[in-house]
PDB file of C-alpha atoms in Angstrom:
ATOM      1  CA  MET A 136     158.265  24.517 108.211  1.00 47.00           C
ATOM      2  CA  ILE A 137     156.641  26.294 105.791  1.00 50.00           C
ATOM      3  CA  GLU A 138     154.613  23.304 104.529  1.00 51.00           C
ATOM      4  CA  GLN A 139     153.116  22.973 108.420  1.00 57.00           C
ATOM      5  CA  THR A 140     152.220  26.621 108.239  1.00 68.00           C
ATOM      6  CA  HIS A 141     150.515  26.257 104.881  1.00 67.00           C
ATOM      7  CA  GLU A 142     148.420  23.073 106.122  1.00 66.00           C
ATOM      8  CA  GLN A 143     147.586  25.262 109.510  1.00 70.00           C
ATOM      9  CA  ARG A 144     146.374  28.127 107.677  1.00 71.00           C
ATOM     10  CA  LEU A 145     144.489  26.155 105.404  1.00 65.00           C
ATOM     11  CA  ARG A 146     142.977  24.032 108.096  1.00 65.00           C
ATOM     12  CA  GLU A 147     141.928  27.401 110.036  1.00 66.00           C
ATOM     13  CA  LEU A 148     140.337  28.690 106.834  1.00 66.00           C
ATOM     14  CA  VAL A 149     138.409  25.480 106.356  1.00 59.00           C
ATOM     15  CA  LEU A 150     137.112  25.747 109.908  1.00 59.00           C
ATOM     16  CA  ALA A 151     136.146  29.135 109.934  1.00 62.00           C
ATOM     17  CA  ARG A 152     134.269  28.885 106.697  1.00 60.00           C
ATOM     18  CA  TYR A 153     132.459  25.829 107.525  1.00 57.00           C
ATOM     19  CA  GLY A 154     132.028  27.313 111.128  1.00 58.00           C
ATOM     20  CA  ARG A 155     130.319  30.429 109.655  1.00 56.00           C
ATOM     21  CA  ILE A 156     127.927  28.117 107.730  1.00 53.00           C
ATOM     22  CA  ASP A 157     126.988  25.991 110.831  1.00 59.00           C
ATOM     23  CA  GLN A 158     126.313  29.358 112.798  1.00 61.00           C
ATOM     24  CA  ALA A 159     124.130  30.694 109.859  1.00 63.00           C
ATOM     25  CA  ALA A 160     122.321  27.211 109.572  1.00 65.00           C
ATOM     26  CA  PHE A 161     121.506  27.198 113.292  1.00 60.00           C
ATOM     27  CA  ARG A 162     120.392  30.706 113.162  1.00 68.00           C
ATOM     28  CA  HIS A 163     117.970  30.039 110.391  1.00 70.00           C
ATOM     29  CA  ARG A 164     116.849  27.000 112.007  1.00 71.00           C
ATOM     30  CA  TRP A 165     115.969  28.994 115.185  1.00 72.00           C
ATOM     31  CA  ARG A 166     114.441  31.801 113.577  1.00 77.00           C
ATOM     32  CA  PHE A 167     112.085  29.125 111.550  1.00 74.00           C
ATOM     33  CA  TYR A 168     111.303  27.670 114.954  1.00 74.00           C
ATOM     34  CA  LEU A 169     110.374  31.071 116.341  1.00 77.00           C
ATOM     35  CA  LYS A 170     108.364  31.987 113.525  1.00 78.00           C
ATOM     36  CA  ARG A 171     106.387  28.667 113.446  1.00 75.00           C
ATOM     37  CA  ALA A 172     105.686  28.988 117.271  1.00 76.00           C
ATOM     38  CA  GLY A 173     104.341  32.417 116.612  1.00 75.00           C
ATOM     39  CA  TRP A 174     102.220  31.327 113.486  1.00 72.00           C
ATOM     40  CA  VAL A 175     100.661  28.596 115.707  1.00 74.00           C
ATOM     41  CA  GLY A 176      99.893  30.934 118.734  1.00 74.00           C
ATOM     42  CA  VAL A 177      98.089  33.633 116.494  1.00 70.00           C
ATOM     43  CA  VAL A 178      95.951  30.538 114.798  1.00 69.00           C
ATOM     44  CA  GLN A 179      95.511  28.708 118.008  1.00 78.00           C
ATOM     45  CA  GLY A 180      94.832  32.131 120.103  1.00 75.00           C
ATOM     46  CA  ALA A 181      92.267  33.191 117.113  1.00 80.00           C
ATOM     47  CA  TYR A 182      90.485  29.903 117.467  1.00 87.00           C
ATOM     48  CA  LEU A 183      90.297  30.313 121.062  1.00 90.00           C
ATOM     49  CA  LEU A 184      88.873  33.542 120.884  1.00 91.00           C
ATOM     50  CA  LYS A 185      86.187  32.646 118.300  1.00 93.00           C
ATOM     51  CA  ARG A 186      85.211  29.618 120.436  1.00 94.00           C
ATOM     52  CA  VAL A 187      85.047  31.599 123.728  1.00 95.00           C
ATOM     53  CA  PHE A 188      82.709  34.167 121.699  1.00 96.00           C
ATOM     54  CA  ASP A 189      80.554  31.337 120.301  1.00 96.00           C
ATOM     55  CA  ILE A 190      79.963  29.816 123.684  1.00 97.00           C
ATOM     56  CA  VAL A 191      79.148  33.085 125.749  1.00 97.00           C
ATOM     57  CA  SER A 192      77.098  34.502 122.972  1.00 96.00           C
ATOM     58  CA  ALA A 193      75.225  31.202 122.205  1.00 96.00           C
ATOM     59  CA  ALA A 194      74.542  30.753 126.027  1.00 97.00           C
ATOM     60  CA  ILE A 195      73.150  34.345 126.352  1.00 97.00           C
ATOM     61  CA  LEU A 196      70.726  34.151 123.022  1.00 95.00           C
ATOM     62  CA  ALA A 197      69.715  30.667 124.064  1.00 96.00           C
ATOM     63  CA  VAL A 198      68.579  32.301 127.550  1.00 96.00           C
ATOM     64  CA  LEU A 199      66.996  35.418 126.066  1.00 96.00           C
ATOM     65  CA  LEU A 200      65.035  33.606 123.450  1.00 95.00           C
ATOM     66  CA  ILE A 201      63.650  31.352 125.846  1.00 96.00           C
ATOM     67  CA  PRO A 202      60.059  33.027 125.356  1.00 96.00           C
ATOM     68  CA  VAL A 203      60.567  32.540 121.325  1.00 95.00           C
ATOM     69  CA  PHE A 204      61.334  28.787 121.738  1.00 96.00           C
ATOM     70  CA  VAL A 205      58.177  28.438 123.521  1.00 96.00           C
ATOM     71  CA  GLY A 206      56.064  30.222 121.173  1.00 96.00           C
ATOM     72  CA  VAL A 207      57.278  28.764 118.117  1.00 96.00           C
ATOM     73  CA  ALA A 208      57.221  25.084 119.911  1.00 96.00           C
ATOM     74  CA  LEU A 209      53.242  25.580 120.648  1.00 96.00           C
ATOM     75  CA  ALA A 210      52.841  26.896 117.055  1.00 96.00           C
ATOM     76  CA  ILE A 211      54.235  23.914 115.436  1.00 95.00           C
ATOM     77  CA  ARG A 212      52.559  21.440 117.772  1.00 93.00           C
ATOM     78  CA  LEU A 213      49.043  23.060 117.125  1.00 93.00           C
ATOM     79  CA  GLU A 214      49.585  23.160 113.422  1.00 92.00           C
ATOM     80  CA  ASP A 215      51.019  19.547 112.759  1.00 88.00           C
ATOM     81  CA  PRO A 216      51.043  17.004 115.499  1.00 87.00           C
ATOM     82  CA  GLY A 217      54.426  15.289 115.780  1.00 88.00           C
ATOM     83  CA  PRO A 218      58.158  16.267 116.849  1.00 93.00           C
ATOM     84  CA  ILE A 219      58.562  20.127 117.513  1.00 95.00           C
ATOM     85  CA  LEU A 220      62.603  19.769 116.801  1.00 96.00           C
ATOM     86  CA  PHE A 221      63.795  18.155 113.569  1.00 93.00           C
ATOM     87  CA  ARG A 222      67.099  16.636 113.754  1.00 93.00           C
ATOM     88  CA  GLN A 223      69.704  15.867 110.665  1.00 93.00           C
ATOM     89  CA  THR A 224      72.811  14.402 110.043  1.00 96.00           C
ATOM     90  CA  ARG A 225      75.227  17.076 108.668  1.00 96.00           C
ATOM     91  CA  VAL A 226      79.090  17.316 107.547  1.00 96.00           C
ATOM     92  CA  GLY A 227      81.283  19.344 109.552  1.00 95.00           C
ATOM     93  CA  ARG A 228      84.891  20.275 109.781  1.00 93.00           C
ATOM     94  CA  TRP A 229      86.965  17.871 107.698  1.00 91.00           C
ATOM     95  CA  GLY A 230      83.994  15.810 106.870  1.00 91.00           C
ATOM     96  CA  SER A 231      83.150  14.629 110.435  1.00 94.00           C
ATOM     97  CA  LEU A 232      79.595  14.047 110.742  1.00 96.00           C
ATOM     98  CA  PHE A 233      77.259  15.307 113.566  1.00 97.00           C
ATOM     99  CA  THR A 234      73.499  16.107 114.301  1.00 97.00           C
ATOM    100  CA  MET A 235      72.353  19.378 113.561  1.00 97.00           C
ATOM    101  CA  TRP A 236      68.883  20.630 115.296  1.00 96.00           C
ATOM    102  CA  LYS A 237      65.931  22.820 113.692  1.00 96.00           C
ATOM    103  CA  PHE A 238      62.532  23.507 114.648  1.00 97.00           C
ATOM    104  CA  ARG A 239      60.588  21.381 112.009  1.00 94.00           C
ATOM    105  CA  SER A 240      59.015  23.761 109.406  1.00 92.00           C
ATOM    106  CA  MET A 241      57.985  20.760 107.122  1.00 90.00           C
ATOM    107  CA  TYR A 242      54.794  18.413 107.677  1.00 87.00           C
ATOM    108  CA  THR A 243      56.287  14.883 109.055  1.00 82.00           C
ATOM    109  CA  ASP A 244      56.334  13.152 105.814  1.00 77.00           C
ATOM    110  CA  ALA A 245      58.660  15.684 104.263  1.00 74.00           C
ATOM    111  CA  GLU A 246      61.404  13.231 103.676  1.00 74.00           C
ATOM    112  CA  LYS A 247      59.407  10.645 101.991  1.00 76.00           C
ATOM    113  CA  ARG A 248      57.788  13.026  99.408  1.00 75.00           C
ATOM    114  CA  LYS A 249      61.235  14.967  98.775  1.00 71.00           C
ATOM    115  CA  LYS A 250      61.913  12.122  95.831  1.00 71.00           C
ATOM    116  CA  GLU A 251      58.788  12.966  94.020  1.00 72.00           C
ATOM    117  CA  LEU A 252      59.689  16.830  94.068  1.00 72.00           C
ATOM    118  CA  MET A 253      63.332  16.447  92.819  1.00 69.00           C
ATOM    119  CA  ALA A 254      62.373  17.355  89.240  1.00 61.00           C
ATOM    120  CA  ASN A 255      61.328  20.841  90.449  1.00 65.00           C
ATOM    121  CA  ASN A 256      64.193  21.838  92.091  1.00 69.00           C
ATOM    122  CA  GLU A 257      65.093  25.694  91.646  1.00 59.00           C
ATOM    123  CA  MET A 258      68.525  25.375  92.717  1.00 59.00           C
ATOM    124  CA  GLN A 259      71.095  25.942  90.286  1.00 59.00           C
ATOM    125  CA  GLY A 260      74.028  23.462  90.173  1.00 57.00           C
ATOM    126  CA  GLY A 261      71.453  20.569  91.352  1.00 56.00           C
ATOM    127  CA  VAL A 262      73.458  19.906  94.502  1.00 64.00           C
ATOM    128  CA  ILE A 263      71.417  21.648  96.940  1.00 67.00           C
ATOM    129  CA  PHE A 264      67.278  21.185  96.658  1.00 67.00           C
ATOM    130  CA  LYS A 265      65.070  23.996  96.864  1.00 68.00           C
ATOM    131  CA  MET A 266      61.564  25.201  96.164  1.00 71.00           C
ATOM    132  CA  ARG A 267      59.967  28.391  96.409  1.00 73.00           C
ATOM    133  CA  ASN A 268      56.591  27.008  97.070  1.00 76.00           C
ATOM    134  CA  ASP A 269      57.444  23.661  98.438  1.00 81.00           C
ATOM    135  CA  PRO A 270      54.428  22.064  99.541  1.00 83.00           C
ATOM    136  CA  ARG A 271      55.898  19.914 102.087  1.00 88.00           C
ATOM    137  CA  VAL A 272      56.453  23.225 104.157  1.00 90.00           C
ATOM    138  CA  THR A 273      53.823  24.070 106.804  1.00 92.00           C
ATOM    139  CA  LYS A 274      52.064  27.380 107.442  1.00 93.00           C
ATOM    140  CA  VAL A 275      54.284  28.231 110.767  1.00 94.00           C
ATOM    141  CA  GLY A 276      57.344  26.968 109.070  1.00 93.00           C
ATOM    142  CA  ARG A 277      56.917  29.268 106.054  1.00 91.00           C
ATOM    143  CA  ILE A 278      57.177  32.078 108.654  1.00 92.00           C
ATOM    144  CA  ILE A 279      60.011  30.519 110.894  1.00 94.00           C
ATOM    145  CA  ARG A 280      61.877  29.695 107.584  1.00 90.00           C
ATOM    146  CA  LYS A 281      61.514  33.437 106.321  1.00 86.00           C
ATOM    147  CA  THR A 282      62.907  34.762 109.479  1.00 87.00           C
ATOM    148  CA  SER A 283      65.510  31.934 109.933  1.00 88.00           C
ATOM    149  CA  ILE A 284      63.961  31.503 113.358  1.00 93.00           C
ATOM    150  CA  ASP A 285      64.021  27.393 112.447  1.00 94.00           C
ATOM    151  CA  GLU A 286      67.767  27.605 112.988  1.00 94.00           C
ATOM    152  CA  LEU A 287      67.713  28.802 116.383  1.00 95.00           C
ATOM    153  CA  PRO A 288      67.933  25.274 118.195  1.00 97.00           C
ATOM    154  CA  GLN A 289      71.459  25.111 116.201  1.00 97.00           C
ATOM    155  CA  LEU A 290      72.720  27.434 119.251  1.00 97.00           C
ATOM    156  CA  TRP A 291      73.061  24.104 120.817  1.00 97.00           C
ATOM    157  CA  ASN A 292      75.194  22.732 118.336  1.00 97.00           C
ATOM    158  CA  VAL A 293      77.419  26.060 118.551  1.00 97.00           C
ATOM    159  CA  ILE A 294      77.743  25.410 122.522  1.00 97.00           C
ATOM    160  CA  LYS A 295      78.774  21.739 121.815  1.00 96.00           C
ATOM    161  CA  GLY A 296      81.627  22.521 119.305  1.00 95.00           C
ATOM    162  CA  ASP A 297      79.888  21.109 116.310  1.00 96.00           C
ATOM    163  CA  MET A 298      79.090  24.743 114.733  1.00 97.00           C
ATOM    164  CA  SER A 299      80.015  28.334 115.056  1.00 96.00           C
ATOM    165  CA  LEU A 300      77.976  31.374 114.870  1.00 96.00           C
ATOM    166  CA  VAL A 301      79.683  32.313 111.566  1.00 95.00           C
ATOM    167  CA  GLY A 302      80.785  29.965 109.110  1.00 94.00           C
ATOM    168  CA  PRO A 303      79.821  28.093 105.818  1.00 94.00           C
ATOM    169  CA  ARG A 304      76.649  26.138 106.269  1.00 94.00           C
ATOM    170  CA  PRO A 305      76.688  22.767 106.768  1.00 95.00           C
ATOM    171  CA  PRO A 306      75.701  20.319 104.028  1.00 93.00           C
ATOM    172  CA  VAL A 307      73.984  16.994 104.298  1.00 92.00           C
ATOM    173  CA  PRO A 308      76.077  13.937 103.440  1.00 93.00           C
ATOM    174  CA  GLN A 309      74.099  13.718  99.975  1.00 90.00           C
ATOM    175  CA  GLU A 310      75.272  16.750  99.018  1.00 90.00           C
ATOM    176  CA  VAL A 311      79.120  16.252 100.046  1.00 92.00           C
ATOM    177  CA  ASP A 312      79.013  13.118  97.697  1.00 91.00           C
ATOM    178  CA  GLN A 313      78.509  15.317  94.831  1.00 90.00           C
ATOM    179  CA  TYR A 314      80.941  17.938  95.799  1.00 91.00           C
ATOM    180  CA  SER A 315      84.073  18.383  93.458  1.00 89.00           C
ATOM    181  CA  LEU A 316      87.581  18.752  94.866  1.00 87.00           C
ATOM    182  CA  SER A 317      87.046  22.585  94.432  1.00 86.00           C
ATOM    183  CA  ASP A 318      83.703  22.497  96.533  1.00 88.00           C
ATOM    184  CA  ARG A 319      85.198  20.779  99.431  1.00 90.00           C
ATOM    185  CA  ARG A 320      86.955  23.795 100.243  1.00 88.00           C
ATOM    186  CA  ARG A 321      83.781  24.657 102.331  1.00 90.00           C
ATOM    187  CA  LEU A 322      84.556  21.835 104.656  1.00 93.00           C
ATOM    188  CA  GLU A 323      88.155  23.273 105.726  1.00 91.00           C
ATOM    189  CA  VAL A 324      86.579  25.133 108.827  1.00 92.00           C
ATOM    190  CA  ILE A 325      83.712  24.622 111.328  1.00 95.00           C
ATOM    191  CA  PRO A 326      80.268  25.074 109.837  1.00 95.00           C
ATOM    192  CA  GLY A 327      78.225  28.043 111.021  1.00 95.00           C
ATOM    193  CA  ILE A 328      74.523  29.260 111.517  1.00 95.00           C
ATOM    194  CA  THR A 329      75.343  32.328 109.400  1.00 93.00           C
ATOM    195  CA  CYS A 330      77.778  33.103 106.394  1.00 90.00           C
ATOM    196  CA  ILE A 331      78.696  35.536 103.695  1.00 88.00           C
ATOM    197  CA  TRP A 332      75.941  34.312 101.010  1.00 85.00           C
ATOM    198  CA  GLN A 333      73.145  34.216 103.797  1.00 82.00           C
ATOM    199  CA  ILE A 334      73.495  37.933 104.080  1.00 81.00           C
ATOM    200  CA  SER A 335      74.136  38.561 100.390  1.00 78.00           C
ATOM    201  CA  GLY A 336      70.983  36.685  99.028  1.00 70.00           C
ATOM    202  CA  ARG A 337      70.799  33.263 100.592  1.00 70.00           C
ATOM    203  CA  SER A 338      68.461  31.096  98.447  1.00 67.00           C
ATOM    204  CA  GLU A 339      68.943  33.189  95.552  1.00 73.00           C
ATOM    205  CA  ILE A 340      72.442  32.531  95.073  1.00 81.00           C
ATOM    206  CA  PRO A 341      73.544  29.430  93.139  1.00 83.00           C
ATOM    207  CA  PHE A 342      75.673  26.713  94.499  1.00 84.00           C
ATOM    208  CA  ASP A 343      78.994  27.463  92.689  1.00 85.00           C
ATOM    209  CA  GLN A 344      78.778  31.137  93.936  1.00 88.00           C
ATOM    210  CA  GLN A 345      78.105  29.740  97.353  1.00 88.00           C
ATOM    211  CA  VAL A 346      81.058  27.737  97.182  1.00 88.00           C
ATOM    212  CA  GLU A 347      83.107  30.813  95.984  1.00 90.00           C
ATOM    213  CA  LEU A 348      81.761  32.989  98.919  1.00 89.00           C
ATOM    214  CA  ASP A 349      82.640  30.548 101.486  1.00 91.00           C
ATOM    215  CA  ALA A 350      86.026  30.064 100.221  1.00 89.00           C
ATOM    216  CA  GLN A 351      86.597  34.024 100.302  1.00 89.00           C
ATOM    217  CA  TYR A 352      85.556  33.863 104.096  1.00 91.00           C
ATOM    218  CA  ILE A 353      87.974  30.655 104.578  1.00 90.00           C
ATOM    219  CA  GLN A 354      90.767  33.028 103.013  1.00 88.00           C
ATOM    220  CA  SER A 355      89.934  36.333 104.854  1.00 86.00           C
ATOM    221  CA  GLN A 356      88.531  34.962 108.316  1.00 86.00           C
ATOM    222  CA  SER A 357      89.099  36.974 111.460  1.00 88.00           C
ATOM    223  CA  PHE A 358      87.346  38.009 114.694  1.00 90.00           C
ATOM    224  CA  TRP A 359      86.176  41.244 113.183  1.00 91.00           C
ATOM    225  CA  ASN A 360      85.037  39.662 109.801  1.00 92.00           C
ATOM    226  CA  ASP A 361      82.709  37.473 112.042  1.00 93.00           C
ATOM    227  CA  ILE A 362      81.423  40.574 114.156  1.00 93.00           C
ATOM    228  CA  LYS A 363      80.646  42.274 110.724  1.00 92.00           C
ATOM    229  CA  ILE A 364      78.579  39.399 109.247  1.00 93.00           C
ATOM    230  CA  LEU A 365      76.798  38.658 112.496  1.00 93.00           C
ATOM    231  CA  LEU A 366      75.533  42.604 112.503  1.00 91.00           C
ATOM    232  CA  LYS A 367      74.414  42.321 108.673  1.00 90.00           C
ATOM    233  CA  THR A 368      72.848  39.149 109.455  1.00 88.00           C
ATOM    234  CA  VAL A 369      70.128  40.950 111.798  1.00 85.00           C
ATOM    235  CA  PRO A 370      68.851  43.472 108.737  1.00 83.00           C
ATOM    236  CA  ALA A 371      68.888  39.995 106.553  1.00 77.00           C
ATOM    237  CA  LEU A 372      66.658  38.121 108.843  1.00 76.00           C
ATOM    238  CA  LEU A 373      64.205  41.017 109.416  1.00 70.00           C
ATOM    239  CA  PHE A 374      63.637  41.503 105.820  1.00 70.00           C
ATOM    240  CA  GLY A 375      64.011  37.855 104.752  1.00 62.00           C
ATOM    241  CA  THR A 376      65.913  38.518 101.834  1.00 60.00           C
ATOM    242  CA  GLY A 377      66.069  35.601  99.361  1.00 56.00           C
ATOM    243  CA  ALA A 378      64.512  33.102 101.923  1.00 59.00           C
ATOM    244  CA  TYR A 379      62.277  30.269 100.817  1.00 54.00           C
TER     245      TYR A 379
END
């Protein structure tokens, strides 16, 4: 009778102990699921807010800027007959390819002449090609590039979802081919029309610093941070700081 009582007590102790462990594991599991659901909700909510803001803002700007579009289109056509818009394949989030639109700021044979000018690249790092006095740029092109008016057709890319108003600038595939693993951090988010380095010096900032600034944006991105960058973009465009 004593042995039976001892076995019963031992069984009760074991059940009580492992029962508590199961309950604790159950509670931890549900806390994890709730936290994960909350995190996913925050991320998806932030993305939805950014997307709605992009669509509404881009659509309003596109309507308000119709007179500018018409004037720039006429100026481009009068100086150099050819396409008004320039389209180019760019690399988006996670390496996806899309067609990006710009007002044409160069002569129609610009791409053919680029190989002859590669030795004159003024951008440190060699990944991006930039020349302060690029002979391929038209007179109208110098004006619209200085003020970034040539980028306005990308509002259509924003509406489509290829781009955002704020985000790292989308590179061309040839540039991405030269990226290191660290450089590819820029491809973790949807590219944008404006970004941190565009309001901090633009073409005067070396490529490696551009990557670091884009990485900082990705790590600290928020809706209010995007608003701040957009507000700072206005004076940067008016004064044309670092643009060529």
